[in-house]
Short mmCIF file of C-alpha atoms and ligand atoms in Angstrom, two decimals:
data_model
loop_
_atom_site.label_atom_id
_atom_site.label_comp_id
_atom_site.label_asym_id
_atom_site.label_seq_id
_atom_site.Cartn_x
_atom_site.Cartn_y
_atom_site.Cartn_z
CA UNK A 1 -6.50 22.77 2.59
CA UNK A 2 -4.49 22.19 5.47
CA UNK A 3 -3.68 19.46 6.71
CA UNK A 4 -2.16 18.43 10.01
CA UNK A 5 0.06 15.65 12.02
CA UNK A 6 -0.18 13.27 8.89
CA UNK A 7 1.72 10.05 9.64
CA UNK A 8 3.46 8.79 6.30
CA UNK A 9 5.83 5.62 5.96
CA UNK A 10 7.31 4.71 2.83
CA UNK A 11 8.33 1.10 1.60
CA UNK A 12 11.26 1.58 -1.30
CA UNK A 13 11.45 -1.43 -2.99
CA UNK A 14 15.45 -1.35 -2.98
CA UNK A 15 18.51 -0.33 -0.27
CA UNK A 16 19.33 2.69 -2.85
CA UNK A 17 18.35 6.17 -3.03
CA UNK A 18 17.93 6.22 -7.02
CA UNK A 19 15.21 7.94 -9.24
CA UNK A 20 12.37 6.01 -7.96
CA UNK A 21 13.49 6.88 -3.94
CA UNK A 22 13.80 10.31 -5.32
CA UNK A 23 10.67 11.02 -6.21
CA UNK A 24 8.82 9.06 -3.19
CA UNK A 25 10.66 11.35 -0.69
CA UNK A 26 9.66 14.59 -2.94
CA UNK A 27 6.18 13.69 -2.64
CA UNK A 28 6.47 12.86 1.06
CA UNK A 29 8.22 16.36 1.65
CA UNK A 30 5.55 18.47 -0.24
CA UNK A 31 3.15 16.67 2.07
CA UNK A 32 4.99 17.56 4.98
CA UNK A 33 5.50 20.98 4.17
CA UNK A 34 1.52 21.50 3.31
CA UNK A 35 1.21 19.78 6.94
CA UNK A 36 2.96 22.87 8.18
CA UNK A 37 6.31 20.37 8.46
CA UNK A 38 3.96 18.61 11.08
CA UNK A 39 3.95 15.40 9.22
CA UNK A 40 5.76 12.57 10.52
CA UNK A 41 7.67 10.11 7.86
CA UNK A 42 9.02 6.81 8.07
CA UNK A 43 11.31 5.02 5.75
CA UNK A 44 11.93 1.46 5.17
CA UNK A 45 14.08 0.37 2.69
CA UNK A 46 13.69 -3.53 1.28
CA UNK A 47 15.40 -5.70 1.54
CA UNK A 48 17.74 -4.21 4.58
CA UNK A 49 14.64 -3.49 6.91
CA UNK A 50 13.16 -6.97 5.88
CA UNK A 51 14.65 -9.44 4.16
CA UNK A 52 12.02 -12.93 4.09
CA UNK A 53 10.80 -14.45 1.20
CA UNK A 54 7.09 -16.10 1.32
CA UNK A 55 7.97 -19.71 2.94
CA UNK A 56 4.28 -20.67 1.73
CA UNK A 57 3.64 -22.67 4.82
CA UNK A 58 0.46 -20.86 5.05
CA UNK A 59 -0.02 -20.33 8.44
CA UNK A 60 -1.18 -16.62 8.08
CA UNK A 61 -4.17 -17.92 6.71
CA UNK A 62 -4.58 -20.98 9.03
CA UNK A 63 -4.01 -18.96 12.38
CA UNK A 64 -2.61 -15.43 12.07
CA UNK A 65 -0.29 -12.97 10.61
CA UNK A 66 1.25 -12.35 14.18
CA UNK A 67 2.12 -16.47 14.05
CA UNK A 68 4.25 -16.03 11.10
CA UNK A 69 7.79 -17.05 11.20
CA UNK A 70 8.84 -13.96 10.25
CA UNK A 71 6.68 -12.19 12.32
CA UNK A 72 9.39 -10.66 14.65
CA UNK A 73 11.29 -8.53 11.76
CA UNK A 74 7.66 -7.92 9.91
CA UNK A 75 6.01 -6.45 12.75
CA UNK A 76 7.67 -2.87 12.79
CA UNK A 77 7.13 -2.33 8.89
CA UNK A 78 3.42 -4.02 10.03
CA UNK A 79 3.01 -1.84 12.42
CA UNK A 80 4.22 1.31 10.95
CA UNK A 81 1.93 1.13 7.68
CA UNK A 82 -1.08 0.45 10.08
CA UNK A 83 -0.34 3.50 11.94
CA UNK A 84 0.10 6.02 8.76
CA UNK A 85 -1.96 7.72 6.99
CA UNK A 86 -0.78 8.23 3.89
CA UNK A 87 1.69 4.85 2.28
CA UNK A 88 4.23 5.40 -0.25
CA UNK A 89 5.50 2.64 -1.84
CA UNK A 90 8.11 2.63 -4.69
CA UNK A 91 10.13 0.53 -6.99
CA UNK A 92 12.24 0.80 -9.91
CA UNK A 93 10.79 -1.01 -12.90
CA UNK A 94 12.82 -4.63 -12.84
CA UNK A 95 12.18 -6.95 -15.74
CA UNK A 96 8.71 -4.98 -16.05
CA UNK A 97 7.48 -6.04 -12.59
CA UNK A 98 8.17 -4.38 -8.81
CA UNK A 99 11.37 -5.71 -7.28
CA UNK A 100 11.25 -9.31 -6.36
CA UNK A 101 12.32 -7.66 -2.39
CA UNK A 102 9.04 -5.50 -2.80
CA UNK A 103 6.87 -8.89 -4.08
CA UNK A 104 8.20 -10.54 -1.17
CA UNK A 105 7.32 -8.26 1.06
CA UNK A 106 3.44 -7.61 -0.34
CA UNK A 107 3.40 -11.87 0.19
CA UNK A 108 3.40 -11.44 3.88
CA UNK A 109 0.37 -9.49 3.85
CA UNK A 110 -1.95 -11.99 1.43
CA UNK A 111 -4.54 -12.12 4.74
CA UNK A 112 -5.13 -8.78 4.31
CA UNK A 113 -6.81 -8.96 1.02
CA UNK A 114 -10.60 -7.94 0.92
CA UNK A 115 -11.43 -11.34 0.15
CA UNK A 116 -10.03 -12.78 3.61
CA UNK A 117 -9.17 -10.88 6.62
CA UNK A 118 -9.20 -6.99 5.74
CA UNK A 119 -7.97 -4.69 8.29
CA UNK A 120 -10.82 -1.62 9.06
CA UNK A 121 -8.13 0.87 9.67
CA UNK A 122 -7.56 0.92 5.79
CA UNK A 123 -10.31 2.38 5.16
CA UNK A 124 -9.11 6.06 6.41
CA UNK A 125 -5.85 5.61 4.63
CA UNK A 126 -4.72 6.51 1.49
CA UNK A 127 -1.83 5.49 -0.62
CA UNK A 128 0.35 6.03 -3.69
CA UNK A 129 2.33 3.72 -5.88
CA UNK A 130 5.61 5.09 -7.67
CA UNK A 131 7.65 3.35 -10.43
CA UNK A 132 10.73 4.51 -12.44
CA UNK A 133 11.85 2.78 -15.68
CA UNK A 134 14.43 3.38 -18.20
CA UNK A 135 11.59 3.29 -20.64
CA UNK A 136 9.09 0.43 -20.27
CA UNK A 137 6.93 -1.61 -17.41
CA UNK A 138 5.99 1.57 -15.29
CA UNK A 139 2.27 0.29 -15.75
CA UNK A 140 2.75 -3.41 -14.54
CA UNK A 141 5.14 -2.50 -11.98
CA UNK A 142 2.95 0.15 -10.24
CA UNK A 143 0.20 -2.04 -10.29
CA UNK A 144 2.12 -5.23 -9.10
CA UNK A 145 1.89 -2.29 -5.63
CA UNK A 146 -1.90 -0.82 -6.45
CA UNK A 147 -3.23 -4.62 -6.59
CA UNK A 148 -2.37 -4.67 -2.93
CA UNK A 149 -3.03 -1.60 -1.85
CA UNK A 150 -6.78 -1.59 -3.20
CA UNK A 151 -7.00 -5.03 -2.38
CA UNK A 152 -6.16 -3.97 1.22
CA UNK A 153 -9.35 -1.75 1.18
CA UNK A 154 -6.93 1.51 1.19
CA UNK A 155 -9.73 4.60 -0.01
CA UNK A 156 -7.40 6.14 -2.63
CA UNK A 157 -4.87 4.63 -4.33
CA UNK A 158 -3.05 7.00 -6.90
CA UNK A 159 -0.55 5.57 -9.47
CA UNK A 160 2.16 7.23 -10.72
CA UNK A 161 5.09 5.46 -12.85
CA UNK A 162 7.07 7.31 -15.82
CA UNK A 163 9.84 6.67 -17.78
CA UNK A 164 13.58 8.74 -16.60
CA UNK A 165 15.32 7.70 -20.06
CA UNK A 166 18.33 7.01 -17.37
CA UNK A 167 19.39 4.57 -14.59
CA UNK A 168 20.40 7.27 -12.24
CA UNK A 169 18.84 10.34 -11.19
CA UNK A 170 21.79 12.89 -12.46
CA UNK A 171 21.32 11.48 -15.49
CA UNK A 172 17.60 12.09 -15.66
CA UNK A 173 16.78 14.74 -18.17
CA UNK A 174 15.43 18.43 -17.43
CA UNK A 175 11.89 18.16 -19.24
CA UNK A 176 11.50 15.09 -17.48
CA UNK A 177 12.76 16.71 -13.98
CA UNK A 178 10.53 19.05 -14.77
CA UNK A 179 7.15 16.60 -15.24
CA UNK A 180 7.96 14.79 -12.09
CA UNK A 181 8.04 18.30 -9.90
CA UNK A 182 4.44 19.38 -11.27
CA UNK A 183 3.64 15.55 -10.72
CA UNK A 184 4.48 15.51 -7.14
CA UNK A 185 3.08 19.23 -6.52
CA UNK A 186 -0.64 17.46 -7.97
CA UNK A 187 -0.05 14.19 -6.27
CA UNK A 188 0.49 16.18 -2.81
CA UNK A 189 -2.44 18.52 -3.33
CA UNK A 190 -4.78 15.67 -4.20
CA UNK A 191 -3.50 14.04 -0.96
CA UNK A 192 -3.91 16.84 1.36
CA UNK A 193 -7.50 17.18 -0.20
CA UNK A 194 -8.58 13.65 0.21
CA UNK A 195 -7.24 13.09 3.72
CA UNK A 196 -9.31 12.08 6.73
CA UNK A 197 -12.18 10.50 4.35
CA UNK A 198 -13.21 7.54 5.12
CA UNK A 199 -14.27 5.12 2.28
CA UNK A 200 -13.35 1.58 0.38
CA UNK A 201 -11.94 1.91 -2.91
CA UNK A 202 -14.71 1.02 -5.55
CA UNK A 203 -12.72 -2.31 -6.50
CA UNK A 204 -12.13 -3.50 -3.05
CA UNK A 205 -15.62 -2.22 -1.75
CA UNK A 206 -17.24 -5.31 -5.33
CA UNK A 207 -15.41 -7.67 -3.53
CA UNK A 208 -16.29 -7.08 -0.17
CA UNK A 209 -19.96 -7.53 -1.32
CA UNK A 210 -19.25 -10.82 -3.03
CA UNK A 211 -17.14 -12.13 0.04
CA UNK A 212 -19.63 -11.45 2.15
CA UNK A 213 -22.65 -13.14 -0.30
CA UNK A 214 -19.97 -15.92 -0.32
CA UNK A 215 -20.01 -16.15 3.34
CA UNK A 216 -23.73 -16.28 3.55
CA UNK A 217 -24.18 -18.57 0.83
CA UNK A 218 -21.21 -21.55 1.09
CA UNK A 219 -19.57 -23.38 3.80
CA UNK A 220 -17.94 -21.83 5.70
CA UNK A 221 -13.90 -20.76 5.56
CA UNK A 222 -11.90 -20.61 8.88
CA UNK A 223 -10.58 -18.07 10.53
CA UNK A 224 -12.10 -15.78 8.12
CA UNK A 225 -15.58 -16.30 8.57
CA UNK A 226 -15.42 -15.81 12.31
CA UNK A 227 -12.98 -12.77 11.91
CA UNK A 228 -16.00 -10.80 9.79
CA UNK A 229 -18.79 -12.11 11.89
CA UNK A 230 -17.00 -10.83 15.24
CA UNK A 231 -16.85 -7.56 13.05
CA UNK A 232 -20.72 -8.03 12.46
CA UNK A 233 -19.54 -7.67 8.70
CA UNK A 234 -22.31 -10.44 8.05
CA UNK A 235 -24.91 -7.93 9.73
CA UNK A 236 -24.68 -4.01 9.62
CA UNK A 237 -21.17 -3.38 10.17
CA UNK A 238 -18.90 -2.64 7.45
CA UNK A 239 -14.94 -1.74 7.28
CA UNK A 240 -15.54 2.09 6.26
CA UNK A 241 -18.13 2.77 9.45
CA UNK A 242 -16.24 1.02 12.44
CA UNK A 243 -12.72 1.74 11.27
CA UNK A 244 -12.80 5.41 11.28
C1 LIG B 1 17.67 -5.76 -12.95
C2 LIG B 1 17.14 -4.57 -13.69
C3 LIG B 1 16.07 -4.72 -14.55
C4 LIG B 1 15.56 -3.63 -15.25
N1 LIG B 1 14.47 -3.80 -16.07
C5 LIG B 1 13.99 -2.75 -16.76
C6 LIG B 1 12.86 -2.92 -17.61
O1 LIG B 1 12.25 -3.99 -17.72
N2 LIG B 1 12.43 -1.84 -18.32
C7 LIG B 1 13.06 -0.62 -18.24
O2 LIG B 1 12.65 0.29 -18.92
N3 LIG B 1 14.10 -0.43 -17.39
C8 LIG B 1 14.58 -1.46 -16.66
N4 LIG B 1 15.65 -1.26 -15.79
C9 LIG B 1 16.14 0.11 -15.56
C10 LIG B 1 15.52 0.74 -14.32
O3 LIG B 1 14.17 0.41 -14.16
C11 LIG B 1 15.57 2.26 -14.37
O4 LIG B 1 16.85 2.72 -14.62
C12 LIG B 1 15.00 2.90 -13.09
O5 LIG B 1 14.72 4.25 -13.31
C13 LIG B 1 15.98 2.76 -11.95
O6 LIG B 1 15.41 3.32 -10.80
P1 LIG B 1 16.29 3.62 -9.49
O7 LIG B 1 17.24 4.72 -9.86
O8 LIG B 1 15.30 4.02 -8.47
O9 LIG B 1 17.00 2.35 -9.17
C14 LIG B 1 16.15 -2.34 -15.09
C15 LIG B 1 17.23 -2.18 -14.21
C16 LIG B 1 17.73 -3.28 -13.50
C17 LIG B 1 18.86 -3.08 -12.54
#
């Protein structure tokens, strides 16, 4: 299929270009090249294009994301992942989790969970989560990324994490090379195939339901409960029709 002008931005979860940076930006550049090199791709690398942890003062839920304190050196990565189309986001497996730069980063965007203030545009997006290990944690640490990118409301989430036996990428061996290129060629097929639909994912799309019986049914929370009736999410509306 082809596919054309696809915006991608990828979040590494560390400054280095190692096995798991690697592989993100050989799946970005099969994309591109399917898009007839028309895709455009962003990079951000954590921490050096944002460096905040969480302060927990809460006041994304209380007001707004845009009032956070670190709003000012958020909102390009904000902005960039709610213009793409397709978001790659990688780490290298650290103690069996993401990198506590990536965890930090996912913090800022707690608001943006189904169960609060989900952002429509999600729903045309797609997204892939990437982990490396030397042999163990490539499960927990790609879904430490898939729990918010589903939770977002993204409409495809692919995980991919596998074990490089190394700590660099020269070091990783051949059959293993090898794995990760046919990897990448399905992971950028299935991508080209799936673009421009417009869905929830299936675990997102429960929760939206029980938010919104939640909603009808208990007191009312502040600022989300306006923020989805304004959306006329309490009516006819949903995410996947007015986003896309
Ligand atoms: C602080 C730290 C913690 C690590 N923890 C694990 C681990 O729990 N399990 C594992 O198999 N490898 C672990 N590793 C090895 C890396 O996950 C592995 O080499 C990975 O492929 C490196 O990816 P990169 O080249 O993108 O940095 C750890 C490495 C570091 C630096």
């Amino acid at each position: 299929m082809e596919v054309k002008n696809m915006k991608i931005v990828v979040i590494h979860g560390q400054n280095h270009k190692g096995s798991t940076c690697m592989i993100a930006q050989e799946l970005a550049d099969k994309i591109c090249k399917k898009c007839e090199n028309k895709a455009e791709i962003k990079e951000y690398f954590l921490p050096k294009d944002f460096d905040e942890p969480c302060r927990g003062c809460c006041t994304c839920f209380k007001n707004d994301l845009t009032d956070c304190p670190h709003y000012t050196k958020l909102e390009p990565l904000e902005k960039a992942v709610l213009e793409a189309d397709l978001i790659i986001m990688e780490s290298p497996v650290y103690v069996y989790h993401a990198t506590g730069q990536m965890m930090s980063f996912l913090d800022h965007f707690a608001t943006w969970w189904v169960v609060h203030r989900p952002r429509a545009e999600m729903t045309k997006k797609q997204a892939v989560a990437i982990s490396t290990a030397a042999g163990g944690g490539m499960k927990s640490t790609t879904k430490d990324m898939a729990d918010s990118l589903e939770m977002w409301g993204i409409s495809k989430v692919y995980k991919y994490g596998v074990g490089v036996q190394a700590i660099s990428p020269e070091e990783i061996p051949q059959r293993i090379l090898k794995k990760i290129h046919k990897k990448t060629d399905k992971l950028s097929d299935a991508v080209c195939k799936n673009a421009g639909k417009c869905k929830m994912n299936r675990r997102a799309k429960k929760w939206f339901y029980l938010m919104r019986f939640a909603h009808k049914h208990f007191p009312p929370m502040e600022p989300d409960y306006s923020y989805w009736e304004n959306k006329g999410w309490h009516k006819k509306m949903r995410p996947w029709k007015g986003g896309c």
